[in-house]
Coordinates of C-alpha atoms and ligand atoms in Angstrom, one line a residue:
M975 CA -72.6 63.6 5.9
K976 CA -69.0 63.9 5.0
F977 CA -65.8 63.7 7.0
E978 CA -64.1 67.0 7.7
T979 CA -60.9 66.3 5.8
P980 CA -57.8 68.5 5.5
R981 CA -57.1 70.0 2.1
I982 CA -54.4 68.9 -0.2
L983 CA -52.2 70.6 -2.8
P984 CA -51.0 68.9 -5.9
S985 CA -47.5 69.7 -4.7
D986 CA -48.0 67.1 -2.0
I987 CA -48.0 64.4 -4.6
T988 CA -44.5 63.2 -5.4
S989 CA -43.3 62.7 -8.9
R990 CA -42.9 59.0 -8.1
D991 CA -46.7 58.8 -7.4
L992 CA -47.5 61.0 -10.4
F993 CA -46.7 58.5 -13.0
L994 CA -48.4 55.6 -11.1
D995 CA -52.0 56.7 -11.9
R996 CA -52.3 59.8 -13.9
R997 CA -56.1 59.8 -13.9
R998 CA -56.3 59.9 -10.1
V999 CA -53.6 62.5 -9.8
L1000 CA -55.5 64.8 -12.2
R1001 CA -58.6 64.3 -9.9
Y1002 CA -56.5 65.4 -7.0
A1003 CA -55.1 68.4 -8.8
A1004 CA -58.6 69.5 -9.6
A1005 CA -59.7 69.0 -5.9
G1006 CA -56.7 71.0 -4.8
A1007 CA -57.5 73.9 -7.1
A1008 CA -61.1 73.9 -5.9
F1009 CA -60.2 73.9 -2.2
G1010 CA -57.6 76.7 -2.6
A1011 CA -54.9 77.0 0.1
L1012 CA -53.6 74.0 2.0
G1013 CA -54.9 73.4 5.5
A1014 CA -52.8 72.2 8.4
G1015 CA -52.2 68.6 9.3
V1016 CA -52.0 67.0 5.9
S1017 CA -50.2 63.8 6.0
G1018 CA -48.1 63.5 2.8
R1019 CA -47.5 59.9 3.6
A1020 CA -51.2 59.1 3.8
L1021 CA -51.7 61.0 0.6
A1022 CA -49.1 59.0 -1.2
A1023 CA -50.9 55.9 -0.2
T1024 CA -54.2 57.2 -1.4
I1025 CA -53.1 57.5 -5.0
A1026 CA -50.8 54.6 -5.2
A1027 CA -51.4 51.6 -7.5
P1028 CA -51.4 48.1 -6.0
G1029 CA -47.9 47.2 -5.0
A1030 CA -46.7 50.8 -4.8
K1031 CA -44.5 51.8 -1.9
L1032 CA -46.2 53.3 1.2
A1033 CA -44.5 55.6 3.8
Y1034 CA -45.0 54.4 7.4
T1035 CA -43.5 54.4 10.9
P1036 CA -42.6 51.0 12.4
N1037 CA -44.6 50.3 15.6
A1038 CA -42.0 48.2 17.5
A1039 CA -44.0 48.2 20.7
L1040 CA -47.0 46.5 19.1
S1041 CA -44.9 44.2 16.9
I1042 CA -43.7 40.7 17.7
K1043 CA -40.1 39.9 17.3
D1044 CA -40.4 36.7 15.1
P1045 CA -38.9 37.1 11.6
P1046 CA -41.7 37.7 9.1
N1047 CA -42.6 35.2 6.4
S1048 CA -41.4 36.0 2.9
Y1049 CA -43.5 38.3 0.6
E1050 CA -43.8 35.2 -1.5
D1051 CA -45.4 33.1 1.3
I1052 CA -47.7 35.9 2.4
T1053 CA -49.0 36.6 -1.1
T1054 CA -49.3 33.1 -2.6
Y1055 CA -50.7 31.1 0.4
N1056 CA -54.1 32.8 1.0
N1057 CA -57.6 32.1 2.0
F1058 CA -59.9 34.4 0.1
Y1059 CA -62.8 32.3 -1.0
E1060 CA -64.1 35.0 -3.4
F1061 CA -61.2 34.0 -5.5
G1062 CA -61.3 30.2 -5.1
T1063 CA -61.0 27.7 -2.2
D1064 CA -57.4 26.5 -2.9
K1065 CA -54.7 28.5 -1.1
S1066 CA -52.9 29.0 -4.4
D1067 CA -56.1 30.3 -6.2
P1068 CA -56.3 34.0 -4.9
A1069 CA -52.9 35.0 -6.2
V1070 CA -54.0 33.9 -9.7
Q1071 CA -57.7 34.6 -9.8
A1072 CA -57.5 38.0 -8.2
R1073 CA -55.0 39.3 -10.7
D1074 CA -57.5 41.5 -12.6
F1075 CA -59.4 42.6 -9.6
K1076 CA -59.8 46.4 -9.5
P1077 CA -59.3 47.7 -5.9
L1078 CA -59.3 51.4 -6.9
P1079 CA -61.4 53.5 -7.1
W1080 CA -63.1 52.2 -3.9
K1081 CA -65.9 53.4 -1.6
V1082 CA -66.8 52.3 1.9
T1083 CA -70.4 52.8 3.1
V1084 CA -70.9 53.6 6.7
D1085 CA -74.3 53.1 8.3
G1086 CA -76.3 52.0 11.4
E1087 CA -75.9 53.4 14.9
A1088 CA -73.5 56.3 14.2
E1089 CA -73.8 60.1 13.7
V1090 CA -71.5 60.2 10.7
K1091 CA -72.7 58.0 7.9
G1092 CA -72.5 57.9 4.2
S1093 CA -70.3 56.7 1.4
F1094 CA -66.6 57.6 1.6
D1095 CA -63.8 57.3 -0.9
F1096 CA -60.8 55.2 0.2
E1097 CA -58.8 58.5 -0.2
D1098 CA -61.1 60.3 2.3
I1099 CA -60.6 57.5 4.7
L1100 CA -56.9 57.6 4.5
R1101 CA -56.2 61.3 4.1
P1102 CA -56.0 62.4 7.8
L1103 CA -54.2 59.2 8.9
S1104 CA -50.6 58.3 9.1
L1105 CA -49.6 54.8 8.5
E1106 CA -47.6 52.4 10.7
E1107 CA -46.1 49.0 10.4
R1108 CA -47.0 46.2 12.8
I1109 CA -45.6 42.7 12.7
Y1110 CA -48.4 40.3 13.8
R1111 CA -48.8 36.6 13.9
L1112 CA -51.7 35.3 11.7
R1113 CA -53.2 32.1 13.1
C1114 CA -55.6 30.3 10.8
V1115 CA -58.3 28.1 12.2
E1116 CA -56.8 25.4 9.9
A1117 CA -53.9 25.3 12.4
W1118 CA -51.2 27.0 10.4
S1119 CA -49.6 30.4 11.1
M1120 CA -47.6 33.1 9.5
V1121 CA -45.9 36.3 10.6
I1122 CA -46.9 39.3 8.5
P1123 CA -45.6 42.9 8.5
W1124 CA -48.8 44.9 7.9
T1125 CA -49.0 48.6 7.0
G1126 CA -52.1 50.4 8.2
F1127 CA -53.8 52.2 11.0
P1128 CA -55.8 51.3 14.2
L1129 CA -59.4 50.7 13.5
A1130 CA -60.3 52.8 16.5
E1131 CA -58.9 55.9 14.7
L1132 CA -61.4 55.4 11.9
I1133 CA -64.4 54.4 14.1
K1134 CA -64.0 57.6 16.2
R1135 CA -64.6 59.7 13.2
F1136 CA -68.0 58.1 12.6
K1137 CA -69.2 58.9 16.1
P1138 CA -71.0 55.7 17.0
T1139 CA -74.1 56.2 19.2
S1140 CA -74.6 54.6 22.6
K1141 CA -76.7 52.0 20.9
A1142 CA -73.7 50.8 18.9
K1143 CA -72.6 47.5 20.6
Y1144 CA -71.0 45.8 17.6
V1145 CA -69.4 46.7 14.3
E1146 CA -70.3 44.6 11.2
F1147 CA -68.0 44.5 8.1
T1148 CA -69.0 43.4 4.6
T1149 CA -66.8 42.4 1.6
L1150 CA -67.5 43.6 -1.9
M1151 CA -70.1 41.6 -3.8
S1152 CA -69.1 41.3 -7.4
P1153 CA -69.5 37.8 -9.0
R1154 CA -68.1 39.4 -12.2
Q1155 CA -64.8 40.2 -10.5
M1156 CA -64.9 37.5 -7.9
P1157 CA -65.4 34.2 -9.5
G1158 CA -65.7 32.3 -6.2
Q1159 CA -69.0 34.2 -5.6
R1160 CA -70.5 32.3 -8.6
S1161 CA -70.6 29.2 -6.4
P1162 CA -72.5 28.9 -3.1
V1163 CA -69.4 27.9 -1.0
L1164 CA -70.5 30.6 1.6
R1165 CA -73.4 32.9 1.7
W1166 CA -72.1 36.0 -0.2
P1167 CA -71.1 38.7 0.5
Y1168 CA -68.7 37.7 3.3
V1169 CA -69.6 39.3 6.6
E1170 CA -67.7 39.6 9.8
G1171 CA -68.2 41.5 13.1
L1172 CA -66.6 42.6 16.3
R1173 CA -67.9 43.7 19.7
M1174 CA -67.3 47.4 20.1
D1175 CA -64.6 47.0 22.7
E1176 CA -62.8 44.5 20.4
A1177 CA -63.0 46.9 17.6
M1178 CA -61.7 49.8 19.6
H1179 CA -58.8 47.8 21.1
P1180 CA -55.4 49.2 20.1
L1181 CA -54.3 45.9 18.6
T1182 CA -57.2 45.9 16.1
F1183 CA -55.8 47.2 12.8
I1184 CA -56.9 48.1 9.3
A1185 CA -54.2 47.0 6.8
V1186 CA -53.7 48.8 3.5
G1187 CA -50.3 47.3 2.9
V1188 CA -47.9 44.5 3.5
Y1189 CA -44.1 44.8 3.5
G1190 CA -44.6 48.5 3.0
Q1191 CA -46.4 48.1 -0.3
M1192 CA -50.1 48.6 -1.0
L1193 CA -52.0 45.3 -0.4
P1194 CA -51.9 42.9 -3.3
N1195 CA -55.5 41.9 -4.3
Q1196 CA -55.2 38.5 -2.8
N1197 CA -54.5 39.9 0.7
G1198 CA -57.7 42.1 0.7
A1199 CA -57.0 45.3 -1.3
P1200 CA -57.5 48.1 -0.8
L1201 CA -58.4 47.7 2.9
R1202 CA -58.9 44.8 5.3
L1203 CA -59.3 44.1 9.0
V1204 CA -56.5 42.4 11.0
V1205 CA -57.4 41.1 14.5
P1206 CA -54.3 39.3 15.7
W1207 CA -55.7 37.4 18.7
K1208 CA -58.5 35.8 16.6
Y1209 CA -58.5 33.1 14.0
G1210 CA -57.8 34.4 10.5
F1211 CA -61.4 34.2 9.3
K1212 CA -62.3 37.2 11.5
S1213 CA -59.9 39.4 9.4
I1214 CA -62.3 40.3 6.6
K1215 CA -60.8 41.5 3.3
S1216 CA -61.8 44.1 0.7
I1217 CA -64.3 45.9 3.0
V1218 CA -67.1 48.0 1.3
R1219 CA -69.4 48.5 4.3
I1220 CA -69.0 49.2 8.0
R1221 CA -72.3 49.1 10.0
F1222 CA -72.7 49.9 13.7
T1223 CA -75.3 47.6 15.3
E1224 CA -77.1 46.9 18.6
L1225 CA -77.3 43.2 17.9
Q1226 CA -74.4 40.7 17.3
P1227 CA -73.7 40.4 13.6
K1228 CA -74.0 37.1 11.9
N1229 CA -70.6 36.3 10.5
S1230 CA -70.3 34.2 7.4
W1231 CA -68.4 31.2 8.9
Q1232 CA -70.8 30.9 11.8
V1233 CA -73.8 31.0 9.5
A1234 CA -72.1 28.3 7.3
A1235 CA -71.2 25.9 10.1
P1236 CA -72.4 27.1 13.6
S1237 CA -71.0 24.0 15.4
E1238 CA -67.5 24.7 14.0
Y1239 CA -67.2 28.5 13.9
G1240 CA -68.4 31.0 16.5
F1241 CA -68.6 34.8 16.7
F1242 CA -65.7 35.3 19.0
A1243 CA -63.1 32.9 17.4
N1244 CA -60.4 33.8 19.9
V1245 CA -57.3 31.6 19.3
N1246 CA -57.7 29.0 22.0
P1247 CA -55.4 25.9 22.2
S1248 CA -57.8 24.2 24.6
V1249 CA -60.9 24.4 22.5
D1250 CA -60.5 22.2 19.5
H1251 CA -62.2 22.5 16.1
P1252 CA -64.7 19.6 16.0
R1253 CA -62.6 18.0 13.3
W1254 CA -59.1 18.8 14.4
S1255 CA -56.9 19.9 17.2
Q1256 CA -56.0 23.6 17.9
A1257 CA -53.3 22.7 20.4
T1258 CA -50.4 23.0 18.0
E1259 CA -49.7 24.9 14.7
R1260 CA -47.5 24.7 11.7
R1261 CA -45.5 27.8 10.7
I1262 CA -45.8 28.3 7.0
G1263 CA -42.4 28.6 5.3
G1264 CA -40.5 26.5 7.7
S1265 CA -39.1 23.0 7.0
L1266 CA -41.7 20.3 6.7
L1267 CA -39.7 18.4 9.2
A1268 CA -39.8 21.2 11.8
K1269 CA -41.7 20.4 15.0
R1270 CA -45.2 21.9 15.3
A1271 CA -45.3 24.8 17.8
A1272 CA -47.7 25.0 20.7
T1273 CA -50.6 27.4 20.0
L1274 CA -50.7 30.3 22.4
P1275 CA -53.9 31.4 24.1
F1276 CA -55.2 34.5 22.2
N1277 CA -52.4 33.8 19.7
G1278 CA -49.8 35.2 22.2
Y1279 CA -51.8 38.4 22.9
A1280 CA -53.4 37.2 26.2
E1281 CA -51.8 39.9 28.3
Q1282 CA -53.3 42.6 26.2
V1283 CA -56.8 41.1 25.5
A1284 CA -57.8 38.4 28.0
S1285 CA -59.5 41.1 30.2
L1286 CA -62.0 41.8 27.4
Y1287 CA -63.5 38.4 28.1
K1288 CA -63.5 38.3 31.9
G1289 CA -66.4 36.3 33.2
M1290 CA -67.2 34.7 29.8
D1291 CA -67.2 31.0 29.2
L1292 CA -64.8 30.7 26.3
R1293 CA -65.8 27.1 25.6
R1294 CA -69.3 28.2 25.0
N1295 CA -68.3 31.5 23.3
F1296 CA -65.8 29.9 20.9
Ligands
LIG276 N1 -63.7 38.4 2.3 C1 -63.0 37.4 2.8 N2 -62.1 37.7 3.8 C2 -61.4 36.7 4.4 C3 -61.4 35.4 3.9 C4 -62.3 35.1 2.8 O1 -62.5 34.0 2.3 N3 -63.1 36.1 2.3 N4 -60.6 34.4 4.4 C5 -60.2 34.6 5.8 C6 -59.2 33.6 6.3 S1 -59.8 32.1 6.7 C7 -57.9 34.0 6.6 S2 -56.9 32.8 7.3 C8 -57.4 35.3 6.2 C9 -56.1 35.2 5.4 O2 -55.5 36.4 5.2 P1 -54.2 36.6 4.3 O3 -54.6 36.0 2.9 O4 -53.9 38.0 4.2 O5 -53.2 35.7 4.9 O6 -58.3 36.1 5.5 C10 -59.6 36.1 6.0 N5 -60.5 37.0 5.4
LIG277 MO1 -58.3 31.1 8.0

């Protein structure tokens, strides 16, 4: 089954985009010709995103209401201090080892408990959406944090189009498996491919975001191109990168870090200053980019988003469900 997508005209493609990737543009021109007249509701902004090369500019609307006021980290910090074990376990590895990764063309397979399933081009996923910018705090389980201006769209917008059935209680996400392109997958650091999951209410929450860009530019490979999850109230490992599969399930997915070390990483992974990692404290955090002499800041429950999300966990023991 396919999405019902609005039609496009080659004239929607700006000259700036045209030279970025001629092959893809030609594909669009052919599709435009085949579909004939332009339908209503086409987002030129989204379309520009779909044919852009990594690093190319995206058009977006800032979402101030869902952004924090802290000044964002530099583009340099955000793109050179990364966890992406598919490209090495040092934080400086992904920027170097992901250089030749090919994020386009890209397909996402949707299956499980949903009415609309199949294999969708990244372009078909983006076409009806308009992009927004949200400045979120990223809190890593290693007790550091960053502030990142993401460009993307709410995951809920995407999920609705797949029409999950009443049996869909969770959503599972899977990263690309490609040891040829991802050298980290040649070592058994984790069980590959990387898998993450959310409960359906977490996935549908307005803060849960799919990022396709950072600082208004298409995601660099090391940040999870061409699309990755961002769940701002959870530890960073929940925010799975370079997603190729979305599966709706009745049972709780087995996420990679929980499988690797069940006593250290759980399924929920909500940022919680009062539940320490067995090997270090979660009470404070170090802001990347600041002075090394700067005081560590107190970690906020749910990474500062308690007001919006604490109700999702009413009645749950968050020490047991860490
Ligand atoms: N596929 C995949 N996704 C991943 C990871 C990974 O190793 N592989 N690392 C996670 C961790 S631990 C963090 S902190 C964030 C970092 O995201 P960033 O590089 O955009 O800051 O990505 C998460 N997503
Ligand atoms: Mo992390």
